[in-house]
PDB file of C-alpha atoms in Angstrom:
ATOM      1  CA  UNK A   4       2.282  29.991 -27.662  1.00 48.00           C
ATOM      2  CA  UNK A   5       5.976  29.574 -28.217  1.00 48.00           C
ATOM      3  CA  UNK A   6       8.102  27.107 -26.309  1.00 45.00           C
ATOM      4  CA  UNK A   7       9.996  29.902 -24.642  1.00 51.00           C
ATOM      5  CA  UNK A   8       6.763  31.605 -23.401  1.00 52.00           C
ATOM      6  CA  UNK A   9       5.341  28.241 -22.183  1.00 52.00           C
ATOM      7  CA  UNK A  10       8.551  27.537 -20.290  1.00 50.00           C
ATOM      8  CA  UNK A  11       8.559  31.023 -18.758  1.00 52.00           C
ATOM      9  CA  UNK A  12       4.981  30.680 -17.585  1.00 50.00           C
ATOM     10  CA  UNK A  13       5.582  27.218 -16.115  1.00 50.00           C
ATOM     11  CA  UNK A  14       8.655  28.420 -14.199  1.00 49.00           C
ATOM     12  CA  UNK A  15       6.696  31.353 -12.909  1.00 51.00           C
ATOM     13  CA  UNK A  16       3.851  29.094 -11.756  1.00 48.00           C
ATOM     14  CA  UNK A  17       6.281  26.692 -10.067  1.00 46.00           C
ATOM     15  CA  UNK A  18       8.029  29.619  -8.350  1.00 49.00           C
ATOM     16  CA  UNK A  19       4.730  30.948  -7.078  1.00 48.00           C
ATOM     17  CA  UNK A  20       3.764  27.540  -5.693  1.00 47.00           C
ATOM     18  CA  UNK A  21       7.153  27.221  -4.081  1.00 50.00           C
ATOM     19  CA  UNK A  22       6.891  30.658  -2.457  1.00 47.00           C
ATOM     20  CA  UNK A  23       3.387  29.948  -1.304  1.00 46.00           C
ATOM     21  CA  UNK A  24       4.537  26.656   0.242  1.00 47.00           C
ATOM     22  CA  UNK A  25       7.386  28.249   2.024  1.00 46.00           C
ATOM     23  CA  UNK A  26       5.221  30.998   3.501  1.00 44.00           C
ATOM     24  CA  UNK A  27       2.552  28.542   4.673  1.00 46.00           C
ATOM     25  CA  UNK A  28       4.850  25.982   6.216  1.00 45.00           C
ATOM     26  CA  UNK A  29       5.798  27.920   9.374  1.00 56.00           C
ATOM     27  CA  UNK A  30       2.159  28.788  10.037  1.00 59.00           C
ATOM     28  CA  UNK A  31       1.118  25.166   9.525  1.00 56.00           C
ATOM     29  CA  UNK A  32       3.932  24.030  11.845  1.00 62.00           C
ATOM     30  CA  UNK A  33       2.732  26.403  14.586  1.00 67.00           C
ATOM     31  CA  UNK A  34      -0.833  25.292  14.185  1.00 77.00           C
ATOM     32  CA  UNK A  35       0.121  21.624  14.488  1.00 91.00           C
ATOM     33  CA  UNK A  36       2.661  22.045  17.261  1.00 96.00           C
ATOM     34  CA  UNK A  37       3.408  19.785  19.023  1.00 96.00           C
ATOM     35  CA  UNK A  38       3.174  16.870  16.588  1.00 96.00           C
ATOM     36  CA  UNK A  39       6.120  14.893  18.070  1.00 97.00           C
ATOM     37  CA  UNK A  40       7.969  14.540  21.396  1.00 97.00           C
ATOM     38  CA  UNK A  41       9.565  17.638  22.968  1.00 98.00           C
ATOM     39  CA  UNK A  42      13.049  17.476  24.337  1.00 98.00           C
ATOM     40  CA  UNK A  43      13.659  19.328  27.639  1.00 98.00           C
ATOM     41  CA  UNK A  44      17.367  19.806  28.167  1.00 97.00           C
ATOM     42  CA  UNK A  45      18.381  20.054  31.868  1.00 94.00           C
ATOM     43  CA  UNK A  46      21.941  21.362  32.060  1.00 91.00           C
ATOM     44  CA  UNK A  47      22.606  19.665  35.390  1.00 86.00           C
ATOM     45  CA  UNK A  48      22.786  16.080  36.601  1.00 81.00           C
ATOM     46  CA  UNK A  49      19.719  14.154  37.741  1.00 84.00           C
ATOM     47  CA  UNK A  50      18.383  14.545  41.317  1.00 80.00           C
ATOM     48  CA  UNK A  51      18.999  18.218  41.948  1.00 80.00           C
ATOM     49  CA  UNK A  52      16.442  20.964  42.441  1.00 84.00           C
ATOM     50  CA  UNK A  53      16.433  22.003  38.737  1.00 88.00           C
ATOM     51  CA  UNK A  54      16.034  18.397  37.577  1.00 90.00           C
ATOM     52  CA  UNK A  55      13.124  17.753  39.909  1.00 89.00           C
ATOM     53  CA  UNK A  56      11.359  20.900  38.862  1.00 93.00           C
ATOM     54  CA  UNK A  57      11.963  20.019  35.226  1.00 95.00           C
ATOM     55  CA  UNK A  58      10.488  16.571  35.666  1.00 94.00           C
ATOM     56  CA  UNK A  59       7.381  17.993  37.374  1.00 94.00           C
ATOM     57  CA  UNK A  60       6.928  20.457  34.531  1.00 95.00           C
ATOM     58  CA  UNK A  61       7.500  17.749  31.888  1.00 96.00           C
ATOM     59  CA  UNK A  62       5.002  15.406  33.466  1.00 96.00           C
ATOM     60  CA  UNK A  63       2.311  18.046  33.599  1.00 95.00           C
ATOM     61  CA  UNK A  64       3.052  19.485  30.174  1.00 96.00           C
ATOM     62  CA  UNK A  65       2.934  16.028  28.628  1.00 97.00           C
ATOM     63  CA  UNK A  66      -0.709  15.619  29.768  1.00 96.00           C
ATOM     64  CA  UNK A  67      -1.666  19.073  28.597  1.00 96.00           C
ATOM     65  CA  UNK A  68       0.109  19.117  25.194  1.00 97.00           C
ATOM     66  CA  UNK A  69      -0.663  15.552  24.261  1.00 96.00           C
ATOM     67  CA  UNK A  70       2.928  14.774  23.308  1.00 97.00           C
ATOM     68  CA  UNK A  71       5.774  13.349  25.473  1.00 97.00           C
ATOM     69  CA  UNK A  72       8.019  15.898  27.047  1.00 97.00           C
ATOM     70  CA  UNK A  73      11.303  14.115  27.601  1.00 97.00           C
ATOM     71  CA  UNK A  74      13.962  15.266  30.108  1.00 97.00           C
ATOM     72  CA  UNK A  75      17.552  15.084  28.810  1.00 96.00           C
ATOM     73  CA  UNK A  76      20.228  15.719  31.442  1.00 93.00           C
ATOM     74  CA  UNK A  77      23.317  17.357  29.920  1.00 91.00           C
ATOM     75  CA  UNK A  78      25.338  18.635  32.868  1.00 85.00           C
ATOM     76  CA  UNK A  79      28.718  20.358  32.893  1.00 83.00           C
ATOM     77  CA  UNK A  80      30.473  23.720  32.798  1.00 82.00           C
ATOM     78  CA  UNK A  81      28.002  25.412  35.139  1.00 82.00           C
ATOM     79  CA  UNK A  82      25.091  24.715  32.833  1.00 87.00           C
ATOM     80  CA  UNK A  83      26.802  25.986  29.688  1.00 92.00           C
ATOM     81  CA  UNK A  84      27.018  22.672  27.873  1.00 93.00           C
ATOM     82  CA  UNK A  85      23.247  22.082  28.015  1.00 94.00           C
ATOM     83  CA  UNK A  86      22.460  25.705  27.257  1.00 96.00           C
ATOM     84  CA  UNK A  87      24.670  25.616  24.196  1.00 97.00           C
ATOM     85  CA  UNK A  88      22.821  22.571  22.841  1.00 97.00           C
ATOM     86  CA  UNK A  89      19.525  24.480  22.982  1.00 98.00           C
ATOM     87  CA  UNK A  90      20.978  27.779  21.750  1.00 98.00           C
ATOM     88  CA  UNK A  91      22.104  26.041  18.541  1.00 98.00           C
ATOM     89  CA  UNK A  92      18.940  23.923  18.103  1.00 98.00           C
ATOM     90  CA  UNK A  93      16.240  24.529  15.494  1.00 98.00           C
ATOM     91  CA  UNK A  94      13.786  27.202  16.684  1.00 98.00           C
ATOM     92  CA  UNK A  95      10.762  24.945  16.270  1.00 97.00           C
ATOM     93  CA  UNK A  96       9.727  24.363  19.876  1.00 97.00           C
ATOM     94  CA  UNK A  97      10.958  20.824  20.047  1.00 98.00           C
ATOM     95  CA  UNK A  98      14.152  21.506  21.972  1.00 98.00           C
ATOM     96  CA  UNK A  99      13.832  23.633  25.105  1.00 98.00           C
ATOM     97  CA  UNK A 100      16.182  24.479  27.952  1.00 98.00           C
ATOM     98  CA  UNK A 101      15.486  24.226  31.692  1.00 97.00           C
ATOM     99  CA  UNK A 102      17.265  27.452  32.624  1.00 96.00           C
ATOM    100  CA  UNK A 103      18.768  28.643  35.904  1.00 92.00           C
ATOM    101  CA  UNK A 104      20.680  31.660  37.142  1.00 92.00           C
ATOM    102  CA  UNK A 105      23.714  30.631  35.050  1.00 91.00           C
ATOM    103  CA  UNK A 106      21.799  31.443  31.808  1.00 94.00           C
ATOM    104  CA  UNK A 107      22.041  35.052  33.013  1.00 93.00           C
ATOM    105  CA  UNK A 108      25.368  35.130  34.934  1.00 93.00           C
ATOM    106  CA  UNK A 109      27.671  32.817  32.992  1.00 93.00           C
ATOM    107  CA  UNK A 110      28.334  35.336  30.198  1.00 94.00           C
ATOM    108  CA  UNK A 111      29.177  37.996  32.865  1.00 95.00           C
ATOM    109  CA  UNK A 112      31.707  35.712  34.550  1.00 94.00           C
ATOM    110  CA  UNK A 113      33.259  33.364  31.976  1.00 92.00           C
ATOM    111  CA  UNK A 114      35.979  34.586  29.647  1.00 90.00           C
ATOM    112  CA  UNK A 115      34.502  32.892  26.691  1.00 93.00           C
ATOM    113  CA  UNK A 116      31.058  31.531  25.904  1.00 95.00           C
ATOM    114  CA  UNK A 117      29.999  29.293  22.979  1.00 96.00           C
ATOM    115  CA  UNK A 118      26.875  31.356  22.276  1.00 96.00           C
ATOM    116  CA  UNK A 119      25.529  34.886  22.801  1.00 96.00           C
ATOM    117  CA  UNK A 120      22.925  35.757  25.375  1.00 95.00           C
ATOM    118  CA  UNK A 121      20.358  36.641  22.765  1.00 96.00           C
ATOM    119  CA  UNK A 122      20.587  33.115  21.270  1.00 98.00           C
ATOM    120  CA  UNK A 123      18.056  32.074  24.004  1.00 98.00           C
ATOM    121  CA  UNK A 124      14.738  33.674  24.762  1.00 98.00           C
ATOM    122  CA  UNK A 125      12.904  33.385  28.154  1.00 98.00           C
ATOM    123  CA  UNK A 126       9.533  31.541  28.068  1.00 98.00           C
ATOM    124  CA  UNK A 127       8.199  30.841  31.518  1.00 98.00           C
ATOM    125  CA  UNK A 128       9.243  30.289  35.153  1.00 98.00           C
ATOM    126  CA  UNK A 129       8.801  26.725  36.502  1.00 98.00           C
ATOM    127  CA  UNK A 130       9.538  27.236  40.164  1.00 96.00           C
ATOM    128  CA  UNK A 131      12.254  27.906  42.685  1.00 94.00           C
ATOM    129  CA  UNK A 132      14.014  26.248  45.566  1.00 91.00           C
ATOM    130  CA  UNK A 133      14.815  28.942  48.140  1.00 91.00           C
ATOM    131  CA  UNK A 134      18.423  29.011  49.250  1.00 92.00           C
ATOM    132  CA  UNK A 135      19.151  28.298  52.931  1.00 96.00           C
ATOM    133  CA  UNK A 136      22.294  29.570  54.711  1.00 97.00           C
ATOM    134  CA  UNK A 137      23.483  26.781  56.983  1.00 97.00           C
ATOM    135  CA  UNK A 138      26.255  26.052  59.467  1.00 97.00           C
ATOM    136  CA  UNK A 139      27.159  22.897  61.409  1.00 95.00           C
ATOM    137  CA  UNK A 140      24.702  22.122  64.198  1.00 93.00           C
ATOM    138  CA  UNK A 141      27.222  22.937  66.965  1.00 94.00           C
ATOM    139  CA  UNK A 142      28.167  26.367  65.481  1.00 95.00           C
ATOM    140  CA  UNK A 143      27.756  29.252  67.942  1.00 95.00           C
ATOM    141  CA  UNK A 144      25.689  31.366  65.529  1.00 94.00           C
ATOM    142  CA  UNK A 145      21.892  31.515  65.818  1.00 93.00           C
ATOM    143  CA  UNK A 146      21.051  33.908  63.045  1.00 96.00           C
ATOM    144  CA  UNK A 147      22.636  35.451  59.968  1.00 98.00           C
ATOM    145  CA  UNK A 148      23.612  38.627  61.851  1.00 97.00           C
ATOM    146  CA  UNK A 149      25.742  36.583  64.276  1.00 96.00           C
ATOM    147  CA  UNK A 150      27.411  34.763  61.407  1.00 97.00           C
ATOM    148  CA  UNK A 151      28.257  37.891  59.423  1.00 98.00           C
ATOM    149  CA  UNK A 152      29.654  39.787  62.442  1.00 97.00           C
ATOM    150  CA  UNK A 153      31.762  36.736  63.486  1.00 97.00           C
ATOM    151  CA  UNK A 154      33.238  36.476  59.989  1.00 97.00           C
ATOM    152  CA  UNK A 155      34.638  40.002  60.307  1.00 96.00           C
ATOM    153  CA  UNK A 156      37.008  38.832  63.015  1.00 93.00           C
ATOM    154  CA  UNK A 157      40.316  37.048  62.416  1.00 89.00           C
ATOM    155  CA  UNK A 158      40.891  35.453  59.042  1.00 90.00           C
ATOM    156  CA  UNK A 159      37.210  35.434  58.053  1.00 95.00           C
ATOM    157  CA  UNK A 160      35.198  32.296  57.144  1.00 97.00           C
ATOM    158  CA  UNK A 161      35.490  29.822  54.289  1.00 97.00           C
ATOM    159  CA  UNK A 162      32.125  29.496  52.514  1.00 97.00           C
ATOM    160  CA  UNK A 163      31.464  26.475  50.311  1.00 95.00           C
ATOM    161  CA  UNK A 164      29.960  27.029  46.866  1.00 90.00           C
ATOM    162  CA  UNK A 165      28.918  24.787  43.953  1.00 84.00           C
ATOM    163  CA  UNK A 166      31.451  26.644  41.765  1.00 82.00           C
ATOM    164  CA  UNK A 167      32.094  30.076  40.331  1.00 84.00           C
ATOM    165  CA  UNK A 168      28.856  31.915  39.657  1.00 87.00           C
ATOM    166  CA  UNK A 169      26.671  29.411  41.505  1.00 88.00           C
ATOM    167  CA  UNK A 170      23.901  30.668  43.798  1.00 91.00           C
ATOM    168  CA  UNK A 171      25.977  30.020  46.945  1.00 93.00           C
ATOM    169  CA  UNK A 172      28.752  32.069  45.373  1.00 94.00           C
ATOM    170  CA  UNK A 173      26.331  34.961  44.863  1.00 95.00           C
ATOM    171  CA  UNK A 174      25.142  34.630  48.451  1.00 97.00           C
ATOM    172  CA  UNK A 175      28.637  35.010  49.761  1.00 97.00           C
ATOM    173  CA  UNK A 176      29.417  37.984  47.566  1.00 97.00           C
ATOM    174  CA  UNK A 177      26.165  39.729  48.385  1.00 97.00           C
ATOM    175  CA  UNK A 178      27.050  39.450  52.044  1.00 98.00           C
ATOM    176  CA  UNK A 179      30.574  40.623  51.359  1.00 97.00           C
ATOM    177  CA  UNK A 180      29.806  43.555  49.091  1.00 96.00           C
ATOM    178  CA  UNK A 181      26.662  44.864  50.815  1.00 95.00           C
ATOM    179  CA  UNK A 182      27.343  44.068  54.444  1.00 97.00           C
ATOM    180  CA  UNK A 183      31.118  43.775  54.899  1.00 97.00           C
ATOM    181  CA  UNK A 184      31.168  40.067  55.603  1.00 98.00           C
ATOM    182  CA  UNK A 185      34.495  38.300  55.258  1.00 98.00           C
ATOM    183  CA  UNK A 186      33.527  35.167  53.471  1.00 98.00           C
ATOM    184  CA  UNK A 187      35.975  33.367  51.185  1.00 97.00           C
ATOM    185  CA  UNK A 188      34.085  31.381  48.529  1.00 95.00           C
ATOM    186  CA  UNK A 189      35.511  27.861  48.247  1.00 95.00           C
ATOM    187  CA  UNK A 190      34.361  26.210  44.952  1.00 89.00           C
ATOM    188  CA  UNK A 191      33.302  22.508  44.971  1.00 85.00           C
ATOM    189  CA  UNK A 192      31.948  20.574  41.966  1.00 77.00           C
ATOM    190  CA  UNK A 193      28.422  20.373  43.208  1.00 77.00           C
ATOM    191  CA  UNK A 194      25.994  21.335  45.979  1.00 78.00           C
ATOM    192  CA  UNK A 195      26.342  17.839  47.369  1.00 80.00           C
ATOM    193  CA  UNK A 196      30.105  18.174  47.782  1.00 86.00           C
ATOM    194  CA  UNK A 197      29.804  21.652  49.434  1.00 87.00           C
ATOM    195  CA  UNK A 198      27.173  20.228  51.790  1.00 88.00           C
ATOM    196  CA  UNK A 199      29.573  17.433  52.751  1.00 91.00           C
ATOM    197  CA  UNK A 200      32.302  20.070  53.386  1.00 93.00           C
ATOM    198  CA  UNK A 201      30.102  21.864  55.896  1.00 94.00           C
ATOM    199  CA  UNK A 202      29.070  18.613  57.621  1.00 91.00           C
ATOM    200  CA  UNK A 203      32.701  17.581  57.800  1.00 92.00           C
ATOM    201  CA  UNK A 204      33.873  20.932  59.208  1.00 92.00           C
ATOM    202  CA  UNK A 205      36.076  21.843  56.293  1.00 95.00           C
ATOM    203  CA  UNK A 206      34.263  25.157  55.893  1.00 97.00           C
ATOM    204  CA  UNK A 207      32.209  27.386  58.248  1.00 97.00           C
ATOM    205  CA  UNK A 208      29.091  27.488  56.161  1.00 97.00           C
ATOM    206  CA  UNK A 209      27.304  27.416  52.838  1.00 96.00           C
ATOM    207  CA  UNK A 210      24.045  28.350  51.166  1.00 95.00           C
ATOM    208  CA  UNK A 211      22.205  25.496  49.534  1.00 91.00           C
ATOM    209  CA  UNK A 212      18.893  24.774  47.842  1.00 91.00           C
ATOM    210  CA  UNK A 213      16.092  24.018  50.352  1.00 92.00           C
ATOM    211  CA  UNK A 214      15.594  20.556  48.887  1.00 89.00           C
ATOM    212  CA  UNK A 215      19.154  19.685  49.805  1.00 88.00           C
ATOM    213  CA  UNK A 216      19.382  21.558  53.046  1.00 92.00           C
ATOM    214  CA  UNK A 217      16.078  20.762  54.701  1.00 93.00           C
ATOM    215  CA  UNK A 218      16.668  17.037  55.228  1.00 91.00           C
ATOM    216  CA  UNK A 219      19.822  17.941  57.234  1.00 92.00           C
ATOM    217  CA  UNK A 220      17.817  20.472  59.228  1.00 94.00           C
ATOM    218  CA  UNK A 221      14.505  18.694  59.838  1.00 92.00           C
ATOM    219  CA  UNK A 222      15.493  14.992  59.672  1.00 91.00           C
ATOM    220  CA  UNK A 223      19.002  14.312  60.984  1.00 89.00           C
ATOM    221  CA  UNK A 224      19.611  17.707  62.662  1.00 90.00           C
ATOM    222  CA  UNK A 225      23.136  18.010  61.342  1.00 92.00           C
ATOM    223  CA  UNK A 226      22.628  21.540  60.015  1.00 94.00           C
ATOM    224  CA  UNK A 227      21.640  24.750  61.768  1.00 96.00           C
ATOM    225  CA  UNK A 228      19.774  27.069  59.443  1.00 97.00           C
ATOM    226  CA  UNK A 229      20.445  30.831  59.777  1.00 98.00           C
ATOM    227  CA  UNK A 230      18.151  32.265  57.098  1.00 98.00           C
ATOM    228  CA  UNK A 231      16.529  31.661  53.725  1.00 97.00           C
ATOM    229  CA  UNK A 232      17.652  34.003  51.000  1.00 95.00           C
ATOM    230  CA  UNK A 233      14.382  34.276  49.102  1.00 92.00           C
ATOM    231  CA  UNK A 234      11.827  37.047  49.591  1.00 91.00           C
ATOM    232  CA  UNK A 235       9.348  34.735  51.265  1.00 93.00           C
ATOM    233  CA  UNK A 236       9.591  32.011  53.885  1.00 94.00           C
ATOM    234  CA  UNK A 237       9.752  28.350  52.714  1.00 94.00           C
ATOM    235  CA  UNK A 238       6.406  26.649  52.778  1.00 92.00           C
ATOM    236  CA  UNK A 239       7.942  23.447  54.140  1.00 93.00           C
ATOM    237  CA  UNK A 240       9.860  25.296  56.873  1.00 94.00           C
ATOM    238  CA  UNK A 241       7.927  28.453  57.694  1.00 95.00           C
ATOM    239  CA  UNK A 242       9.606  29.051  61.061  1.00 96.00           C
ATOM    240  CA  UNK A 243      12.856  30.017  59.297  1.00 96.00           C
ATOM    241  CA  UNK A 244      12.981  33.793  58.703  1.00 97.00           C
ATOM    242  CA  UNK A 245      14.293  35.404  55.520  1.00 97.00           C
ATOM    243  CA  UNK A 246      17.523  37.319  55.305  1.00 97.00           C
ATOM    244  CA  UNK A 247      15.422  40.372  54.404  1.00 97.00           C
ATOM    245  CA  UNK A 248      13.470  39.982  57.672  1.00 97.00           C
ATOM    246  CA  UNK A 249      16.783  39.854  59.554  1.00 97.00           C
ATOM    247  CA  UNK A 250      17.859  43.187  58.055  1.00 97.00           C
ATOM    248  CA  UNK A 251      19.734  42.009  54.911  1.00 97.00           C
ATOM    249  CA  UNK A 252      17.486  43.578  52.310  1.00 96.00           C
ATOM    250  CA  UNK A 253      19.933  43.003  49.406  1.00 95.00           C
ATOM    251  CA  UNK A 254      20.302  39.256  50.059  1.00 96.00           C
ATOM    252  CA  UNK A 255      17.681  37.925  47.663  1.00 93.00           C
ATOM    253  CA  UNK A 256      18.375  34.889  45.540  1.00 94.00           C
ATOM    254  CA  UNK A 257      17.021  31.413  44.926  1.00 93.00           C
ATOM    255  CA  UNK A 258      17.770  28.256  42.907  1.00 92.00           C
ATOM    256  CA  UNK A 259      15.158  28.899  40.230  1.00 95.00           C
ATOM    257  CA  UNK A 260      14.231  26.945  37.150  1.00 96.00           C
ATOM    258  CA  UNK A 261      12.567  28.301  34.034  1.00 97.00           C
ATOM    259  CA  UNK A 262      12.195  27.510  30.334  1.00 98.00           C
ATOM    260  CA  UNK A 263      14.291  29.200  27.611  1.00 98.00           C
ATOM    261  CA  UNK A 264      13.916  28.482  23.909  1.00 98.00           C
ATOM    262  CA  UNK A 265      16.173  29.052  20.907  1.00 98.00           C
ATOM    263  CA  UNK A 266      15.820  32.603  19.565  1.00 98.00           C
ATOM    264  CA  UNK A 267      13.448  32.777  16.676  1.00 97.00           C
ATOM    265  CA  UNK A 268      10.986  30.219  18.004  1.00 98.00           C
ATOM    266  CA  UNK A 269       7.518  31.403  16.887  1.00 97.00           C
ATOM    267  CA  UNK A 270       5.696  33.372  19.598  1.00 97.00           C
ATOM    268  CA  UNK A 271       2.633  31.202  19.158  1.00 96.00           C
ATOM    269  CA  UNK A 272       4.630  28.136  20.208  1.00 97.00           C
ATOM    270  CA  UNK A 273       6.218  29.951  23.142  1.00 98.00           C
ATOM    271  CA  UNK A 274       2.815  30.958  24.365  1.00 97.00           C
ATOM    272  CA  UNK A 275       1.665  27.356  24.244  1.00 97.00           C
ATOM    273  CA  UNK A 276       4.702  26.231  26.209  1.00 98.00           C
ATOM    274  CA  UNK A 277       4.173  28.970  28.803  1.00 98.00           C
ATOM    275  CA  UNK A 278       0.507  28.165  29.225  1.00 97.00           C
ATOM    276  CA  UNK A 279       1.181  24.420  29.588  1.00 97.00           C
ATOM    277  CA  UNK A 280       3.872  24.927  32.263  1.00 98.00           C
ATOM    278  CA  UNK A 281       1.788  27.481  34.116  1.00 98.00           C
ATOM    279  CA  UNK A 282      -1.148  25.041  34.247  1.00 97.00           C
ATOM    280  CA  UNK A 283       1.113  22.210  35.273  1.00 97.00           C
ATOM    281  CA  UNK A 284       2.584  24.247  38.148  1.00 97.00           C
ATOM    282  CA  UNK A 285      -0.899  24.904  39.534  1.00 97.00           C
ATOM    283  CA  UNK A 286      -2.068  21.349  39.587  1.00 95.00           C
ATOM    284  CA  UNK A 287      -2.912  20.583  43.270  1.00 95.00           C
ATOM    285  CA  UNK A 288      -0.975  17.265  43.296  1.00 93.00           C
ATOM    286  CA  UNK A 289       2.129  18.925  41.811  1.00 93.00           C
ATOM    287  CA  UNK A 290       1.939  21.834  44.242  1.00 94.00           C
ATOM    288  CA  UNK A 291       1.659  19.501  47.218  1.00 94.00           C
ATOM    289  CA  UNK A 292       4.489  17.297  46.033  1.00 91.00           C
ATOM    290  CA  UNK A 293       6.959  20.156  45.308  1.00 93.00           C
ATOM    291  CA  UNK A 294       6.164  22.175  48.375  1.00 93.00           C
ATOM    292  CA  UNK A 295       6.712  19.086  50.495  1.00 90.00           C
ATOM    293  CA  UNK A 296      10.270  18.986  49.066  1.00 89.00           C
ATOM    294  CA  UNK A 297      10.896  22.649  49.782  1.00 91.00           C
ATOM    295  CA  UNK A 298      10.266  23.768  46.212  1.00 93.00           C
ATOM    296  CA  UNK A 299       7.828  26.596  45.444  1.00 94.00           C
ATOM    297  CA  UNK A 300       6.029  26.077  42.103  1.00 96.00           C
ATOM    298  CA  UNK A 301       5.516  29.350  40.248  1.00 96.00           C
ATOM    299  CA  UNK A 302       4.501  29.213  36.561  1.00 97.00           C
ATOM    300  CA  UNK A 303       3.201  32.491  35.264  1.00 97.00           C
ATOM    301  CA  UNK A 304       3.271  34.241  31.923  1.00 97.00           C
ATOM    302  CA  UNK A 305       5.928  34.979  29.344  1.00 97.00           C
ATOM    303  CA  UNK A 306       6.004  38.729  30.071  1.00 97.00           C
ATOM    304  CA  UNK A 307       6.389  38.008  33.814  1.00 97.00           C
ATOM    305  CA  UNK A 308       9.384  35.743  33.194  1.00 98.00           C
ATOM    306  CA  UNK A 309      10.939  38.258  30.801  1.00 97.00           C
ATOM    307  CA  UNK A 310      10.657  40.915  33.461  1.00 97.00           C
ATOM    308  CA  UNK A 311      12.174  38.627  36.115  1.00 96.00           C
ATOM    309  CA  UNK A 312      15.156  37.657  33.844  1.00 97.00           C
ATOM    310  CA  UNK A 313      15.877  41.322  32.945  1.00 96.00           C
ATOM    311  CA  UNK A 314      15.741  42.373  36.607  1.00 95.00           C
ATOM    312  CA  UNK A 315      18.038  39.520  37.649  1.00 94.00           C
ATOM    313  CA  UNK A 316      20.531  40.367  34.866  1.00 95.00           C
ATOM    314  CA  UNK A 317      20.834  43.855  36.152  1.00 95.00           C
ATOM    315  CA  UNK A 318      20.948  42.999  39.830  1.00 93.00           C
ATOM    316  CA  UNK A 319      23.413  40.095  39.466  1.00 95.00           C
ATOM    317  CA  UNK A 320      25.572  42.091  37.025  1.00 95.00           C
ATOM    318  CA  UNK A 321      26.115  44.719  39.736  1.00 95.00           C
ATOM    319  CA  UNK A 322      27.323  42.056  42.194  1.00 96.00           C
ATOM    320  CA  UNK A 323      29.613  40.482  39.553  1.00 96.00           C
ATOM    321  CA  UNK A 324      31.311  43.834  38.942  1.00 96.00           C
ATOM    322  CA  UNK A 325      31.518  44.904  42.618  1.00 96.00           C
ATOM    323  CA  UNK A 326      32.952  41.500  43.741  1.00 95.00           C
ATOM    324  CA  UNK A 327      35.248  41.085  40.739  1.00 94.00           C
ATOM    325  CA  UNK A 328      33.736  37.697  39.914  1.00 94.00           C
ATOM    326  CA  UNK A 329      34.904  37.734  36.300  1.00 92.00           C
ATOM    327  CA  UNK A 330      37.335  34.940  35.318  1.00 87.00           C
ATOM    328  CA  UNK A 331      40.850  36.256  34.840  1.00 81.00           C
TER     329      UNK A 331
END
């Protein structure tokens, strides 16, 4: 055999080995996943509803997957900063996003975004904190109908929000667009600040996550609750009726938390994540803990979460257009 022929055959053999190794590596990585800690990016500060749901999911998933699931709070820009980190991460299942409504609505509202919607793929729902429409305890309104009708008189009402595109902002615009309310959204930096604005009388009302609103309703009595904006009553406060029950069928929204992954993450890994979170959200101790805080654990499957995200994108997109919520 000539030197040239031996060299050609050797190169071909090496190339074949290299190609074989490349094709096998992703499969091997999927089979061994997870083999190291998983980073769960929460695009909000610690202590809020999304953070608490993320930590419950992380704790449960750690036990199920056998690797630490570490929460990493990266707040700012309505959740965009944390989402951008995950959108640009390697699609290997080791960097995941705790998503919220902003992962759907931010691109509809903001003039520019650092990533495209399809850079993230929905994996599984964690849970939700139903939104509660509240006013000061001495306000003359006893239900949502009273509040909406009163807002139509005079100059209307100022309605505190946690910023443009936040859940309270959508609540205000749903009431404005669908039911003729005259609510002027007033953006604050956080739900805590908007809550303080209501307590201090700077605004007439707001809509806030149950975990934040309930202590001021049930403990110190400084809030009067008018309705919850989810489709079901809150387990921790079942006497409060929903907006739907009060005749506002189009007022349906909650502070939800789910898991999104970088696009291109292998489906086998996504299925493992979804199964782990679903199991964690049905652990009796977790259910009891979260429901006591006003949070409803959900879990579920990947197809169910994809269906939810698609429906929310369509529904919220209609509100954004009708209320002209886009940044100028």
